[in-house]
Coordinates of C-alpha atoms (C1' of nucleotides) in Angstrom, one line a residue:
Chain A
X93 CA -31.0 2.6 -53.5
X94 CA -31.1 -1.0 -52.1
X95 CA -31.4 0.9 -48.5
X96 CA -34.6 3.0 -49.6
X97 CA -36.6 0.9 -47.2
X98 CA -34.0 2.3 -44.4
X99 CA -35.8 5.7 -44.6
X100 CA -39.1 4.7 -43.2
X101 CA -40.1 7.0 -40.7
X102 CA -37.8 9.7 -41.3
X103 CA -39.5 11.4 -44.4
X104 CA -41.2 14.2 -42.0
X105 CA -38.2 15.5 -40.6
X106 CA -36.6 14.6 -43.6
X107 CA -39.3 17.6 -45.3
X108 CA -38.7 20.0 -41.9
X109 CA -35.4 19.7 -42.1
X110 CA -35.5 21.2 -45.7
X111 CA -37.6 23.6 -44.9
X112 CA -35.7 25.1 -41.9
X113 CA -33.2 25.6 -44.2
X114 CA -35.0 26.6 -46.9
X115 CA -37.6 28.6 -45.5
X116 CA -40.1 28.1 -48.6
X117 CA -40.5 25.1 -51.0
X118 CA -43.0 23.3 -52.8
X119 CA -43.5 19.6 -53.5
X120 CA -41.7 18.3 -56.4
X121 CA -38.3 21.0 -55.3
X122 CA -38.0 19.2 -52.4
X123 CA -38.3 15.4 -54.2
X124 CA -35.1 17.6 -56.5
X125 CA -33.2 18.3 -54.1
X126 CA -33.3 15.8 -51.8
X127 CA -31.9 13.4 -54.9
X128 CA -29.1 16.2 -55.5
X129 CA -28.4 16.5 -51.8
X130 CA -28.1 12.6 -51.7
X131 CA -26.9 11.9 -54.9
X132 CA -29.5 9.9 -56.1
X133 CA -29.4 8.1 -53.0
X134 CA -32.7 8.9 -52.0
X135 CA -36.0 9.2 -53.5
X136 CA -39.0 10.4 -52.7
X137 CA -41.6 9.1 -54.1
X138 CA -44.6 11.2 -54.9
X139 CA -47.5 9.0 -53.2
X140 CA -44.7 9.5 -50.3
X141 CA -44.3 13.4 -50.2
X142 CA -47.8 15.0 -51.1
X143 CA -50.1 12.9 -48.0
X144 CA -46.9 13.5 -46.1
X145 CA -46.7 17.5 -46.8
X146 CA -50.4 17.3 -46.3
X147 CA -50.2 15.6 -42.9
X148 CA -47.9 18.2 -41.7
X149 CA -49.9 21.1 -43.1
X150 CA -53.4 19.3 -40.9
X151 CA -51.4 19.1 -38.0
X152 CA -50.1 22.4 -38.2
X153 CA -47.0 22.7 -39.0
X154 CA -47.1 24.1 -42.0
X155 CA -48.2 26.8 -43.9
X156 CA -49.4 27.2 -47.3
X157 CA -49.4 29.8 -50.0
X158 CA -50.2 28.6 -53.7
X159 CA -48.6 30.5 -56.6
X160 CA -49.2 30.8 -60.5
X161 CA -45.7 30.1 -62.6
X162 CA -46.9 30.6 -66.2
X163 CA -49.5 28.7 -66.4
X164 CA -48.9 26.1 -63.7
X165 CA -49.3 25.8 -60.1
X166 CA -47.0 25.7 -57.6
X167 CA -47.8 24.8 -53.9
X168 CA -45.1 26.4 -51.5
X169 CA -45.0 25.0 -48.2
X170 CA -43.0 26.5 -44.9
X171 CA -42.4 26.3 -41.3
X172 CA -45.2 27.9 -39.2
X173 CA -44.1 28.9 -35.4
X174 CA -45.1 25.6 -33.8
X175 CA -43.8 23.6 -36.8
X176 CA -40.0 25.8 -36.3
X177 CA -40.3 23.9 -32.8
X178 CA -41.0 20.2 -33.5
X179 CA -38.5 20.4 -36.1
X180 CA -35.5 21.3 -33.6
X181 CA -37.6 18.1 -31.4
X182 CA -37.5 16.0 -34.6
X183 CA -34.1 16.9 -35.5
X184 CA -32.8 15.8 -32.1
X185 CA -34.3 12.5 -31.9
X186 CA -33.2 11.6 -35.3
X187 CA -29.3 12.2 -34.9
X188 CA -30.1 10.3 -30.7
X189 CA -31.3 7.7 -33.2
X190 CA -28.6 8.0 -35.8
X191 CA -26.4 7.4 -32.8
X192 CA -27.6 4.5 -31.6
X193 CA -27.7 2.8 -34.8
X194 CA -23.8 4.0 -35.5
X195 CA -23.2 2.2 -32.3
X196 CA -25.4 -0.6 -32.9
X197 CA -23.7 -1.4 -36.5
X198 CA -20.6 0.1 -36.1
X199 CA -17.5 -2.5 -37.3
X200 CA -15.7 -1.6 -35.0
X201 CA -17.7 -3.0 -31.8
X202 CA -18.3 -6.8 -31.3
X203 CA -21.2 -6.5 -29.6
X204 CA -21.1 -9.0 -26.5
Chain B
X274 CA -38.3 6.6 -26.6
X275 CA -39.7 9.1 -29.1
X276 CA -37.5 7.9 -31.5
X277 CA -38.8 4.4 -31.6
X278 CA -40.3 4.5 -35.2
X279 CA -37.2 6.0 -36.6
X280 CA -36.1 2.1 -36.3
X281 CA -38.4 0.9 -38.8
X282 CA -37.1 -1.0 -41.4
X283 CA -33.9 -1.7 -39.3
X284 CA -34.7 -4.6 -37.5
X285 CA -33.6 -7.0 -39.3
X286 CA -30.0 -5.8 -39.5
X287 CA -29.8 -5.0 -36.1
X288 CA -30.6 -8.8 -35.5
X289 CA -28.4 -10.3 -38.3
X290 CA -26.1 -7.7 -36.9
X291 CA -26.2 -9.0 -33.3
X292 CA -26.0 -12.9 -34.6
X293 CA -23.0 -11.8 -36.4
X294 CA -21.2 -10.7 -32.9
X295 CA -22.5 -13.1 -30.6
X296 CA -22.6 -16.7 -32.8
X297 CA -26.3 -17.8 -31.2
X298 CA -28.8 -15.9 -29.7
X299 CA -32.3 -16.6 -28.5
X300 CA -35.3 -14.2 -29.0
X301 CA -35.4 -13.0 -25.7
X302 CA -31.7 -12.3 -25.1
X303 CA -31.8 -10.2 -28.3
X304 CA -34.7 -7.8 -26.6
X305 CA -32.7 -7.4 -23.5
X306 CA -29.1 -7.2 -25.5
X307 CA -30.8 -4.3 -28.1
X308 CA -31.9 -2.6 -24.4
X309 CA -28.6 -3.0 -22.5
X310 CA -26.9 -1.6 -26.0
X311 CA -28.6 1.5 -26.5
X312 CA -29.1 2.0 -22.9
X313 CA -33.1 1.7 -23.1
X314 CA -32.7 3.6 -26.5
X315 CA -34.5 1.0 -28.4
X316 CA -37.0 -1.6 -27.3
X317 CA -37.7 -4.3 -29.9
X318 CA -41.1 -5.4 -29.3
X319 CA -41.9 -9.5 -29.2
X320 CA -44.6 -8.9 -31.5
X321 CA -41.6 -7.1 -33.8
X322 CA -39.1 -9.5 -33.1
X323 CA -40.7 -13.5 -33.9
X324 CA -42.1 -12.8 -36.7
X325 CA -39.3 -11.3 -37.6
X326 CA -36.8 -14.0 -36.7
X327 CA -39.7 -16.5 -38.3
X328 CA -38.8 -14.5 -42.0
X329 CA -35.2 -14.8 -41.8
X330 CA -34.7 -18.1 -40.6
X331 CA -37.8 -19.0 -43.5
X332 CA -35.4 -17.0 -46.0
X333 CA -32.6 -19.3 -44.9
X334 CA -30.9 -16.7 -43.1
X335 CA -30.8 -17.9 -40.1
X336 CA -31.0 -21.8 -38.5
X337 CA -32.9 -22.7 -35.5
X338 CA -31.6 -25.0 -32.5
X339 CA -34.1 -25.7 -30.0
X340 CA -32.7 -26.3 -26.5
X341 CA -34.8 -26.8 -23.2
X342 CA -33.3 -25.5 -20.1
X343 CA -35.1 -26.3 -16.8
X344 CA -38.6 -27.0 -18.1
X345 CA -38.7 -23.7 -20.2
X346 CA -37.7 -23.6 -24.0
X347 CA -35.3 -21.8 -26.1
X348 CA -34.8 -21.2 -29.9
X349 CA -31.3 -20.7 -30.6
X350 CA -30.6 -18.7 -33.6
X351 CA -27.5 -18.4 -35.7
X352 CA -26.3 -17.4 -39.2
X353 CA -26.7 -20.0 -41.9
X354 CA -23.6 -19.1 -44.5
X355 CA -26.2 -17.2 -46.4
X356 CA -27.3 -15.3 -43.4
X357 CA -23.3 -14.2 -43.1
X358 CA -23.1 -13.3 -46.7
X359 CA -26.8 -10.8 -46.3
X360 CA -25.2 -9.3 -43.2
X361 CA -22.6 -7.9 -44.7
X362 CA -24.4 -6.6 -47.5
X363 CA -26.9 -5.4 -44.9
X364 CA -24.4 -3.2 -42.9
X365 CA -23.0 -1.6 -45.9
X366 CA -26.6 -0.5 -46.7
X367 CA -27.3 0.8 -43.3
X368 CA -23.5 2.6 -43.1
X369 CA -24.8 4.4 -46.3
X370 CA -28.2 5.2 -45.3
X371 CA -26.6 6.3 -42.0
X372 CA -23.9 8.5 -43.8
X373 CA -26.7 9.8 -46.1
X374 CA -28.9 11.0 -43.0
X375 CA -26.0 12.2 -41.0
X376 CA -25.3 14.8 -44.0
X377 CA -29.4 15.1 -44.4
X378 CA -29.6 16.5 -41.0
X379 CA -26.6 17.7 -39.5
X380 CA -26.9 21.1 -38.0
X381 CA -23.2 22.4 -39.2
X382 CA -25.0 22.4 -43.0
X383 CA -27.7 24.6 -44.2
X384 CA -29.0 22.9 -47.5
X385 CA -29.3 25.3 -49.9
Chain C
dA240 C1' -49.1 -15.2 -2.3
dA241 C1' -48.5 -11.9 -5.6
dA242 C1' -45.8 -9.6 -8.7
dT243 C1' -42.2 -9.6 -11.9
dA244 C1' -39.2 -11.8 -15.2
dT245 C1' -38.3 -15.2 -18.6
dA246 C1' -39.8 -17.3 -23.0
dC247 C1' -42.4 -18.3 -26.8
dA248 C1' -46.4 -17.0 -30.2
dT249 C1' -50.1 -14.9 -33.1
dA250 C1' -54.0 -11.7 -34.5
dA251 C1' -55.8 -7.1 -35.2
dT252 C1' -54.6 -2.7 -36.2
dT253 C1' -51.8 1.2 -37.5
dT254 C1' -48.2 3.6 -39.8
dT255 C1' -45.7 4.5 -43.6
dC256 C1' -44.3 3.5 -47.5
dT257 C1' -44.4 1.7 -53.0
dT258 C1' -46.7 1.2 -57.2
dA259 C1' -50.1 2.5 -60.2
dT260 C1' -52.9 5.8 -62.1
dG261 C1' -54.7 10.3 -63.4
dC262 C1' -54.6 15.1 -65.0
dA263 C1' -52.2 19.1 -67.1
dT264 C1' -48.6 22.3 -68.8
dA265 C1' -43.7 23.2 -70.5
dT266 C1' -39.6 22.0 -72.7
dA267 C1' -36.2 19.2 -75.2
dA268 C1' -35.2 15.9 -78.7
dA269 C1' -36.1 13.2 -82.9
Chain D
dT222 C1' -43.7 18.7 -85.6
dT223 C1' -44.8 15.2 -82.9
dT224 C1' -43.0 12.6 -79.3
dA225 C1' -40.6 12.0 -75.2
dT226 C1' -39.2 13.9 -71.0
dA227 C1' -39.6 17.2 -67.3
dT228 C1' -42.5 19.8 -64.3
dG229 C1' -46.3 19.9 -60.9
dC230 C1' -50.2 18.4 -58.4
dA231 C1' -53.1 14.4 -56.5
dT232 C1' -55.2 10.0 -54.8
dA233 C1' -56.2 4.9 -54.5
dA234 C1' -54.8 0.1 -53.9
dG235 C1' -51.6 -2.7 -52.0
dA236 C1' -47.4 -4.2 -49.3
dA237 C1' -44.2 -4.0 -45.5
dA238 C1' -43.2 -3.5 -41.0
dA239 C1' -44.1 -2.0 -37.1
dT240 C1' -47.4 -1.5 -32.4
dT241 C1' -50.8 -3.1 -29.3
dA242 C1' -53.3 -6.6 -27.3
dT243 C1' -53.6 -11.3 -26.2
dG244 C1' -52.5 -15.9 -24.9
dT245 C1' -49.8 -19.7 -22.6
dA246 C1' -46.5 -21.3 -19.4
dT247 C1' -42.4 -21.5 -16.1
dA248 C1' -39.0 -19.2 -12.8
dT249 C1' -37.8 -16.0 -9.6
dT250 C1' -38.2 -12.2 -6.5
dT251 C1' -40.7 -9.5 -3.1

DNA sequence: AAATATACATAATTTTCTTATGCATATAAA
DNA sequence: TTTATATGCATAAGAAAATTATGTATATTT
């Protein structure tokens, strides 16, 4: 997990990402599977996800429904129609950005 | 350019990484070699940039040479052996974190 | 002559995390 | 059975790492 501080900045479409596939999560699934999908890899952190899922939610993209599980609450979050768009955007510019980086870093190229 | 704060948290190995191909560098020349690279992909800002070169070379990462050509100044930077050692260990991290993303976002998976 | 490029630097602000804390219920382990 | 761990939400304080705005100065191009 030394390249945690990598992931700056990519948490949202990290979350929109999930939730394109997923259709419907709530908070602490998506911290779950993100460290199953990554393999412990990486972690979001709490003070991370919740002001992050809550951002997203303010700026509309998405939607809310709160459910009872015994006696707990669950907060499910998914795509609304505007947030289905910016993810596609969001999902483009990261893997333009994944690219450049490959390049940039890329053993294979001395960069002159 | 949307992409631009994807980058955070990545500046420092670009620069290590760019030292590590080109022997010395001056600030300057490292904005306009990150341009040329990613073909306007990424601009590293000077405000970005000298402090950052002012933390590595004060975390003996990187020496200084100061050179004057015509009546304008340069700062030369280069790897200390340190600084080689931390670039290496850098890339790895960032091939990872790449790797990780690549999976995170790639279009040809649904994450269940 | 004026605009742009080269070359450094720092301060104020913003963004985006981490770390710490808090509350509460459910389940597993000792 | 009580104690630790897991589930589930949330926010506040602080740190890290950028952006934006300035500042200074020389060199080159228009």
């Amino acid at each position: 997990m030394g390249n945690q501080k990598l992931y700056k900045g990519s948490l949202q479409t990290i979350i929109l990402k999930l939730l394109e596939s997923n259709d419907k999560m709530y908070g602490y699934e998506i911290t779950q599977k993100v460290k199953e999908l990554t393999k412990g890899e990486l972690n979001i952190t709490e003070g991370a996800l919740y002001p992050a899922l809550h951002k997203l939610e303010a700026d509309g993209l998405l939607d809310v429904e709160v459910a009872k599980v015994g006696n707990r609450l669950r907060k499910y979050y998914k795509l609304t129609e505007n947030g289905t768009k910016e993810t596609a955007n969001k999902l483009l510019e990261m893997q333009e950005f994944l690219k450049t980086m490959q390049h940039l870093v890329n053993p294979k190229f001395s960069l002159e």
